Amino acid sequence: MTKEEAVTLYKEKQYKEALQGLLSCGVDPRDDTEIALYLGLSYSRVNQIRPAIRLLEHVVAQDKDLLRLSQSRFLLCYLYVLDNRDKDAEALLAEMAKNGRQKAQFYSLWAYVAQRRGDLRVAARRYRMAMEADPSHVNTLNGLGFLYAEMGENLDEALSLCRQAVSAKPSNSAYLDSLGWVLHKMGKNKESLDYLEMALLQTPESEQIRGHVEVVRRSAGRK
């Protein structure tokens, strides 16, 4: 299989086949940053995070194509988060922020990294930057709403934000969980449980959602 054929498979969302083709096309990714990029993308699509990180780090270090470089940097930040390398994600995102105004998804990820590191005020400021970039960005609506709930602040705004996120994607378990958690923080445990239990039905493996359900059930006097 040629490199071009493998890239076409990736663009057609045949990620496993694309990965196999890229690995067998006879081009060394150390000598071709486009191959390295598509290999990294393919590995990320099949949830092989660390090989994807190694390849994208190579692209970031070597590539001169600005579009590929920007794409690789952002995906690398996301993969760092998945690999629990928050310090690396923070450092790279901070470097990228120096290049000027970014999209909402950038600020939302940057906020999420700060939130994971416990810098809640910084996270709130970055989520608001994401809102300025795109007031309808759903991950930002959900992220800022959930953050306010965690902080116990601006709960009316948090409720509005989370309701907008759920309205946009009613089957998203993370958004249902956030809305339920905000309602719990407002003392509305009955309505809270409706959303949290829907979220748990959709994602029963989520420890966070299960923990929220247990907390609210205890608060409501239920087992």
PDB file of C-alpha atoms in Angstrom:
ATOM      1  CA  MET A   1       0.000   0.000   0.000  1.00  0.00           C
ATOM      2  CA  THR A   2       1.248   3.478  -0.843  1.00  0.00           C
ATOM      3  CA  LYS A   3       1.418   6.369   1.587  1.00  0.00           C
ATOM      4  CA  GLU A   4      -1.315   8.174  -0.363  1.00  0.00           C
ATOM      5  CA  GLU A   5      -3.641   5.161  -0.174  1.00  0.00           C
ATOM      6  CA  ALA A   6      -3.107   4.879   3.588  1.00  0.00           C
ATOM      7  CA  VAL A   7      -3.829   8.580   4.097  1.00  0.00           C
ATOM      8  CA  THR A   8      -7.022   8.184   2.054  1.00  0.00           C
ATOM      9  CA  LEU A   9      -8.102   5.342   4.354  1.00  0.00           C
ATOM     10  CA  TYR A  10      -7.573   7.606   7.353  1.00  0.00           C
ATOM     11  CA  LYS A  11      -9.666  10.362   5.770  1.00  0.00           C
ATOM     12  CA  GLU A  12     -12.384   7.764   5.149  1.00  0.00           C
ATOM     13  CA  LYS A  13     -12.297   6.979   8.904  1.00  0.00           C
ATOM     14  CA  GLN A  14     -10.921   3.479   8.389  1.00  0.00           C
ATOM     15  CA  TYR A  15      -8.424   4.013  11.156  1.00  0.00           C
ATOM     16  CA  LYS A  16      -7.177   0.462  11.770  1.00  0.00           C
ATOM     17  CA  GLU A  17      -6.653  -0.115   8.061  1.00  0.00           C
ATOM     18  CA  ALA A  18      -4.947   3.252   7.721  1.00  0.00           C
ATOM     19  CA  LEU A  19      -2.598   2.408  10.582  1.00  0.00           C
ATOM     20  CA  GLN A  20      -1.660  -0.911   9.007  1.00  0.00           C
ATOM     21  CA  GLY A  21      -1.106   0.780   5.658  1.00  0.00           C
ATOM     22  CA  LEU A  22       1.051   3.552   7.090  1.00  0.00           C
ATOM     23  CA  LEU A  23       3.189   1.028   8.964  1.00  0.00           C
ATOM     24  CA  SER A  24       3.699  -1.084   5.847  1.00  0.00           C
ATOM     25  CA  CYS A  25       4.174   1.610   3.196  1.00  0.00           C
ATOM     26  CA  GLY A  26       7.944   1.597   3.571  1.00  0.00           C
ATOM     27  CA  VAL A  27       8.364   5.232   4.614  1.00  0.00           C
ATOM     28  CA  ASP A  28      10.220   5.975   7.851  1.00  0.00           C
ATOM     29  CA  PRO A  29       8.233   8.514   9.935  1.00  0.00           C
ATOM     30  CA  ARG A  30      11.538   9.960  11.142  1.00  0.00           C
ATOM     31  CA  ASP A  31      12.134  11.082   7.553  1.00  0.00           C
ATOM     32  CA  ASP A  32       8.594  12.174   6.679  1.00  0.00           C
ATOM     33  CA  THR A  33       6.620  14.331   9.116  1.00  0.00           C
ATOM     34  CA  GLU A  34       3.390  13.865   7.156  1.00  0.00           C
ATOM     35  CA  ILE A  35       3.636  10.098   7.711  1.00  0.00           C
ATOM     36  CA  ALA A  36       4.477  10.745  11.365  1.00  0.00           C
ATOM     37  CA  LEU A  37       1.396  12.961  11.696  1.00  0.00           C
ATOM     38  CA  TYR A  38      -0.997  10.445  10.156  1.00  0.00           C
ATOM     39  CA  LEU A  39       0.532   7.625  12.158  1.00  0.00           C
ATOM     40  CA  GLY A  40       0.047   9.672  15.322  1.00  0.00           C
ATOM     41  CA  LEU A  41      -3.527  10.474  14.346  1.00  0.00           C
ATOM     42  CA  SER A  42      -4.240   6.819  13.562  1.00  0.00           C
ATOM     43  CA  TYR A  43      -2.753   5.575  16.826  1.00  0.00           C
ATOM     44  CA  SER A  44      -4.838   8.127  18.734  1.00  0.00           C
ATOM     45  CA  ARG A  45      -7.993   6.951  16.957  1.00  0.00           C
ATOM     46  CA  VAL A  46      -7.417   3.353  18.071  1.00  0.00           C
ATOM     47  CA  ASN A  47      -6.618   4.487  21.643  1.00  0.00           C
ATOM     48  CA  GLN A  48      -2.906   3.734  21.554  1.00  0.00           C
ATOM     49  CA  ILE A  49      -2.002   6.950  23.310  1.00  0.00           C
ATOM     50  CA  ARG A  50       1.718   6.641  23.962  1.00  0.00           C
ATOM     51  CA  PRO A  51       2.796   5.701  20.419  1.00  0.00           C
ATOM     52  CA  ALA A  52       0.651   8.618  19.232  1.00  0.00           C
ATOM     53  CA  ILE A  53       2.401  10.966  21.670  1.00  0.00           C
ATOM     54  CA  ARG A  54       5.889   9.881  20.538  1.00  0.00           C
ATOM     55  CA  LEU A  55       5.038  10.476  16.883  1.00  0.00           C
ATOM     56  CA  LEU A  56       3.368  13.825  17.458  1.00  0.00           C
ATOM     57  CA  GLU A  57       6.282  15.000  19.598  1.00  0.00           C
ATOM     58  CA  HIS A  58       8.480  14.241  16.587  1.00  0.00           C
ATOM     59  CA  VAL A  59       6.181  16.259  14.312  1.00  0.00           C
ATOM     60  CA  VAL A  60       6.171  19.209  16.729  1.00  0.00           C
ATOM     61  CA  ALA A  61       9.969  19.130  16.928  1.00  0.00           C
ATOM     62  CA  GLN A  62      10.648  18.729  13.200  1.00  0.00           C
ATOM     63  CA  ASP A  63       7.789  19.927  11.015  1.00  0.00           C
ATOM     64  CA  LYS A  64       7.905  23.292   9.239  1.00  0.00           C
ATOM     65  CA  ASP A  65       4.360  23.173   7.867  1.00  0.00           C
ATOM     66  CA  LEU A  66       2.381  25.617  10.023  1.00  0.00           C
ATOM     67  CA  LEU A  67      -0.972  23.860   9.583  1.00  0.00           C
ATOM     68  CA  ARG A  68       0.417  20.426  10.502  1.00  0.00           C
ATOM     69  CA  LEU A  69       2.355  21.968  13.369  1.00  0.00           C
ATOM     70  CA  SER A  70      -0.721  23.641  14.830  1.00  0.00           C
ATOM     71  CA  GLN A  71      -2.819  20.488  14.469  1.00  0.00           C
ATOM     72  CA  SER A  72      -0.119  18.333  16.027  1.00  0.00           C
ATOM     73  CA  ARG A  73       0.453  20.634  18.982  1.00  0.00           C
ATOM     74  CA  PHE A  74      -3.208  20.778  19.939  1.00  0.00           C
ATOM     75  CA  LEU A  75      -3.735  17.032  19.617  1.00  0.00           C
ATOM     76  CA  LEU A  76      -0.543  16.432  21.583  1.00  0.00           C
ATOM     77  CA  CYS A  77      -1.902  18.574  24.432  1.00  0.00           C
ATOM     78  CA  TYR A  78      -5.109  16.546  24.445  1.00  0.00           C
ATOM     79  CA  LEU A  79      -3.166  13.270  24.505  1.00  0.00           C
ATOM     80  CA  TYR A  80      -0.967  14.535  27.340  1.00  0.00           C
ATOM     81  CA  VAL A  81      -4.165  15.043  29.361  1.00  0.00           C
ATOM     82  CA  LEU A  82      -5.345  11.518  28.559  1.00  0.00           C
ATOM     83  CA  ASP A  83      -1.937  10.233  29.671  1.00  0.00           C
ATOM     84  CA  ASN A  84      -2.130  12.257  32.924  1.00  0.00           C
ATOM     85  CA  ARG A  85       0.754  14.501  31.868  1.00  0.00           C
ATOM     86  CA  ASP A  86      -0.954  17.716  32.898  1.00  0.00           C
ATOM     87  CA  LYS A  87       2.283  19.653  33.424  1.00  0.00           C
ATOM     88  CA  ASP A  88       3.380  18.892  29.864  1.00  0.00           C
ATOM     89  CA  ALA A  89      -0.045  19.880  28.539  1.00  0.00           C
ATOM     90  CA  GLU A  90       0.003  23.129  30.532  1.00  0.00           C
ATOM     91  CA  ALA A  91       3.477  24.056  29.284  1.00  0.00           C
ATOM     92  CA  LEU A  92       2.648  23.449  25.622  1.00  0.00           C
ATOM     93  CA  LEU A  93      -0.733  25.202  25.811  1.00  0.00           C
ATOM     94  CA  ALA A  94       0.862  28.217  27.494  1.00  0.00           C
ATOM     95  CA  GLU A  95       3.428  28.365  24.692  1.00  0.00           C
ATOM     96  CA  MET A  96       0.692  28.156  22.063  1.00  0.00           C
ATOM     97  CA  ALA A  97      -1.287  30.926  23.770  1.00  0.00           C
ATOM     98  CA  LYS A  98       1.575  33.336  23.063  1.00  0.00           C
ATOM     99  CA  ASN A  99       0.792  33.120  19.352  1.00  0.00           C
ATOM    100  CA  GLY A 100      -2.356  35.220  19.744  1.00  0.00           C
ATOM    101  CA  ARG A 101      -6.079  34.628  19.875  1.00  0.00           C
ATOM    102  CA  GLN A 102      -7.114  30.979  19.833  1.00  0.00           C
ATOM    103  CA  LYS A 103     -10.359  29.081  19.232  1.00  0.00           C
ATOM    104  CA  ALA A 104     -12.819  28.164  21.957  1.00  0.00           C
ATOM    105  CA  GLN A 105     -11.717  24.517  22.001  1.00  0.00           C
ATOM    106  CA  PHE A 106      -8.176  25.660  22.823  1.00  0.00           C
ATOM    107  CA  TYR A 107      -9.226  27.782  25.809  1.00  0.00           C
ATOM    108  CA  SER A 108     -11.626  25.083  26.972  1.00  0.00           C
ATOM    109  CA  LEU A 109      -8.862  22.461  27.044  1.00  0.00           C
ATOM    110  CA  TRP A 110      -6.491  24.939  28.709  1.00  0.00           C
ATOM    111  CA  ALA A 111      -9.158  25.595  31.344  1.00  0.00           C
ATOM    112  CA  TYR A 112      -9.713  21.877  31.898  1.00  0.00           C
ATOM    113  CA  VAL A 113      -5.984  21.358  32.502  1.00  0.00           C
ATOM    114  CA  ALA A 114      -5.972  24.120  35.118  1.00  0.00           C
ATOM    115  CA  GLN A 115      -9.063  22.590  36.712  1.00  0.00           C
ATOM    116  CA  ARG A 116      -7.408  19.168  36.943  1.00  0.00           C
ATOM    117  CA  ARG A 117      -4.418  20.792  38.612  1.00  0.00           C
ATOM    118  CA  GLY A 118      -6.655  22.498  41.181  1.00  0.00           C
ATOM    119  CA  ASP A 119      -6.248  26.047  39.813  1.00  0.00           C
ATOM    120  CA  LEU A 120      -9.988  26.749  39.795  1.00  0.00           C
ATOM    121  CA  ARG A 121      -9.781  30.539  39.466  1.00  0.00           C
ATOM    122  CA  VAL A 122      -7.424  30.202  36.524  1.00  0.00           C
ATOM    123  CA  ALA A 123      -9.715  27.580  34.998  1.00  0.00           C
ATOM    124  CA  ALA A 124     -12.734  29.894  35.322  1.00  0.00           C
ATOM    125  CA  ARG A 125     -10.859  32.730  33.621  1.00  0.00           C
ATOM    126  CA  ARG A 126      -9.854  30.470  30.731  1.00  0.00           C
ATOM    127  CA  TYR A 127     -13.392  29.115  30.314  1.00  0.00           C
ATOM    128  CA  ARG A 128     -14.610  32.702  30.065  1.00  0.00           C
ATOM    129  CA  MET A 129     -12.008  33.308  27.348  1.00  0.00           C
ATOM    130  CA  ALA A 130     -13.467  30.306  25.526  1.00  0.00           C
ATOM    131  CA  MET A 131     -16.956  31.799  25.915  1.00  0.00           C
ATOM    132  CA  GLU A 132     -15.730  35.047  24.376  1.00  0.00           C
ATOM    133  CA  ALA A 133     -14.320  33.112  21.423  1.00  0.00           C
ATOM    134  CA  ASP A 134     -17.546  31.117  20.917  1.00  0.00           C
ATOM    135  CA  PRO A 135     -20.531  31.549  23.280  1.00  0.00           C
ATOM    136  CA  SER A 136     -22.153  28.386  21.879  1.00  0.00           C
ATOM    137  CA  HIS A 137     -19.182  26.035  22.318  1.00  0.00           C
ATOM    138  CA  VAL A 138     -20.839  23.125  24.102  1.00  0.00           C
ATOM    139  CA  ASN A 139     -17.811  21.766  25.975  1.00  0.00           C
ATOM    140  CA  THR A 140     -17.215  25.239  27.370  1.00  0.00           C
ATOM    141  CA  LEU A 141     -20.832  25.642  28.463  1.00  0.00           C
ATOM    142  CA  ASN A 142     -20.619  22.334  30.303  1.00  0.00           C
ATOM    143  CA  GLY A 143     -17.119  22.882  31.662  1.00  0.00           C
ATOM    144  CA  LEU A 144     -17.776  26.306  33.116  1.00  0.00           C
ATOM    145  CA  GLY A 145     -21.125  25.230  34.547  1.00  0.00           C
ATOM    146  CA  PHE A 146     -19.586  22.230  36.267  1.00  0.00           C
ATOM    147  CA  LEU A 147     -16.659  24.313  37.527  1.00  0.00           C
ATOM    148  CA  TYR A 148     -19.000  26.850  39.100  1.00  0.00           C
ATOM    149  CA  ALA A 149     -20.828  23.975  40.810  1.00  0.00           C
ATOM    150  CA  GLU A 150     -17.538  22.668  42.196  1.00  0.00           C
ATOM    151  CA  MET A 151     -16.692  26.151  43.445  1.00  0.00           C
ATOM    152  CA  GLY A 152     -20.198  26.680  44.866  1.00  0.00           C
ATOM    153  CA  GLU A 153     -20.450  29.993  43.008  1.00  0.00           C
ATOM    154  CA  ASN A 154     -22.671  31.543  40.315  1.00  0.00           C
ATOM    155  CA  LEU A 155     -25.069  28.614  40.534  1.00  0.00           C
ATOM    156  CA  ASP A 156     -27.869  30.289  38.599  1.00  0.00           C
ATOM    157  CA  GLU A 157     -25.452  30.909  35.729  1.00  0.00           C
ATOM    158  CA  ALA A 158     -24.087  27.379  36.108  1.00  0.00           C
ATOM    159  CA  LEU A 159     -27.603  25.981  35.771  1.00  0.00           C
ATOM    160  CA  SER A 160     -28.231  27.997  32.611  1.00  0.00           C
ATOM    161  CA  LEU A 161     -24.925  26.913  31.081  1.00  0.00           C
ATOM    162  CA  CYS A 162     -25.486  23.240  31.819  1.00  0.00           C
ATOM    163  CA  ARG A 163     -29.058  23.320  30.563  1.00  0.00           C
ATOM    164  CA  GLN A 164     -27.788  24.781  27.285  1.00  0.00           C
ATOM    165  CA  ALA A 165     -25.211  21.982  26.995  1.00  0.00           C
ATOM    166  CA  VAL A 166     -27.807  19.283  27.642  1.00  0.00           C
ATOM    167  CA  SER A 167     -30.207  20.924  25.205  1.00  0.00           C
ATOM    168  CA  ALA A 168     -27.515  20.796  22.529  1.00  0.00           C
ATOM    169  CA  LYS A 169     -26.549  17.170  23.276  1.00  0.00           C
ATOM    170  CA  PRO A 170     -29.281  15.504  25.367  1.00  0.00           C
ATOM    171  CA  SER A 171     -27.682  12.055  25.341  1.00  0.00           C
ATOM    172  CA  ASN A 172     -24.226  13.144  26.514  1.00  0.00           C
ATOM    173  CA  SER A 173     -23.697  11.521  29.915  1.00  0.00           C
ATOM    174  CA  ALA A 174     -21.035  14.033  30.999  1.00  0.00           C
ATOM    175  CA  TYR A 175     -23.408  16.923  30.334  1.00  0.00           C
ATOM    176  CA  LEU A 176     -26.262  15.171  32.146  1.00  0.00           C
ATOM    177  CA  ASP A 177     -23.934  14.580  35.093  1.00  0.00           C
ATOM    178  CA  SER A 178     -22.914  18.238  35.226  1.00  0.00           C
ATOM    179  CA  LEU A 179     -26.516  19.416  35.154  1.00  0.00           C
ATOM    180  CA  GLY A 180     -27.446  16.969  37.895  1.00  0.00           C
ATOM    181  CA  TRP A 181     -24.508  18.113  40.008  1.00  0.00           C
ATOM    182  CA  VAL A 182     -25.430  21.777  39.660  1.00  0.00           C
ATOM    183  CA  LEU A 183     -29.005  20.978  40.705  1.00  0.00           C
ATOM    184  CA  HIS A 184     -27.672  19.126  43.746  1.00  0.00           C
ATOM    185  CA  LYS A 185     -25.561  22.136  44.710  1.00  0.00           C
ATOM    186  CA  MET A 186     -28.747  24.215  44.510  1.00  0.00           C
ATOM    187  CA  GLY A 187     -30.538  21.807  46.858  1.00  0.00           C
ATOM    188  CA  LYS A 188     -32.789  20.357  44.138  1.00  0.00           C
ATOM    189  CA  ASN A 189     -31.961  16.716  44.821  1.00  0.00           C
ATOM    190  CA  LYS A 190     -35.045  15.119  43.276  1.00  0.00           C
ATOM    191  CA  GLU A 191     -34.466  16.788  39.897  1.00  0.00           C
ATOM    192  CA  SER A 192     -30.744  16.231  40.298  1.00  0.00           C
ATOM    193  CA  LEU A 193     -31.190  12.471  40.613  1.00  0.00           C
ATOM    194  CA  ASP A 194     -33.278  12.341  37.436  1.00  0.00           C
ATOM    195  CA  TYR A 195     -30.320  13.618  35.409  1.00  0.00           C
ATOM    196  CA  LEU A 196     -27.613  11.788  37.328  1.00  0.00           C
ATOM    197  CA  GLU A 197     -29.356   8.429  37.020  1.00  0.00           C
ATOM    198  CA  MET A 198     -29.851   8.984  33.294  1.00  0.00           C
ATOM    199  CA  ALA A 199     -26.131   9.713  33.047  1.00  0.00           C
ATOM    200  CA  LEU A 200     -25.260   6.576  35.003  1.00  0.00           C
ATOM    201  CA  LEU A 201     -27.466   4.410  32.804  1.00  0.00           C
ATOM    202  CA  GLN A 202     -25.565   5.620  29.776  1.00  0.00           C
ATOM    203  CA  THR A 203     -22.093   5.387  31.314  1.00  0.00           C
ATOM    204  CA  PRO A 204     -22.238   2.835  34.156  1.00  0.00           C
ATOM    205  CA  GLU A 205     -18.442   2.551  34.298  1.00  0.00           C
ATOM    206  CA  SER A 206     -17.974   6.209  35.277  1.00  0.00           C
ATOM    207  CA  GLU A 207     -16.718   6.484  38.858  1.00  0.00           C
ATOM    208  CA  GLN A 208     -17.454  10.207  38.938  1.00  0.00           C
ATOM    209  CA  ILE A 209     -21.090   9.799  37.922  1.00  0.00           C
ATOM    210  CA  ARG A 210     -21.583   6.879  40.306  1.00  0.00           C
ATOM    211  CA  GLY A 211     -20.071   8.944  43.120  1.00  0.00           C
ATOM    212  CA  HIS A 212     -22.392  11.851  42.377  1.00  0.00           C
ATOM    213  CA  VAL A 213     -25.414   9.542  42.382  1.00  0.00           C
ATOM    214  CA  GLU A 214     -24.429   8.111  45.764  1.00  0.00           C
ATOM    215  CA  VAL A 215     -23.906  11.569  47.288  1.00  0.00           C
ATOM    216  CA  VAL A 216     -27.264  12.848  46.067  1.00  0.00           C
ATOM    217  CA  ARG A 217     -29.107   9.690  47.115  1.00  0.00           C
ATOM    218  CA  ARG A 218     -27.746  10.107  50.638  1.00  0.00           C
ATOM    219  CA  SER A 219     -28.719  13.775  50.641  1.00  0.00           C
ATOM    220  CA  ALA A 220     -32.222  12.850  49.515  1.00  0.00           C
ATOM    221  CA  GLY A 221     -32.491  10.098  52.148  1.00  0.00           C
ATOM    222  CA  ARG A 222     -32.454   7.328  49.573  1.00  0.00           C
ATOM    223  CA  LYS A 223     -30.260   4.254  49.261  1.00  0.00           C
TER     224      LYS A 223
END
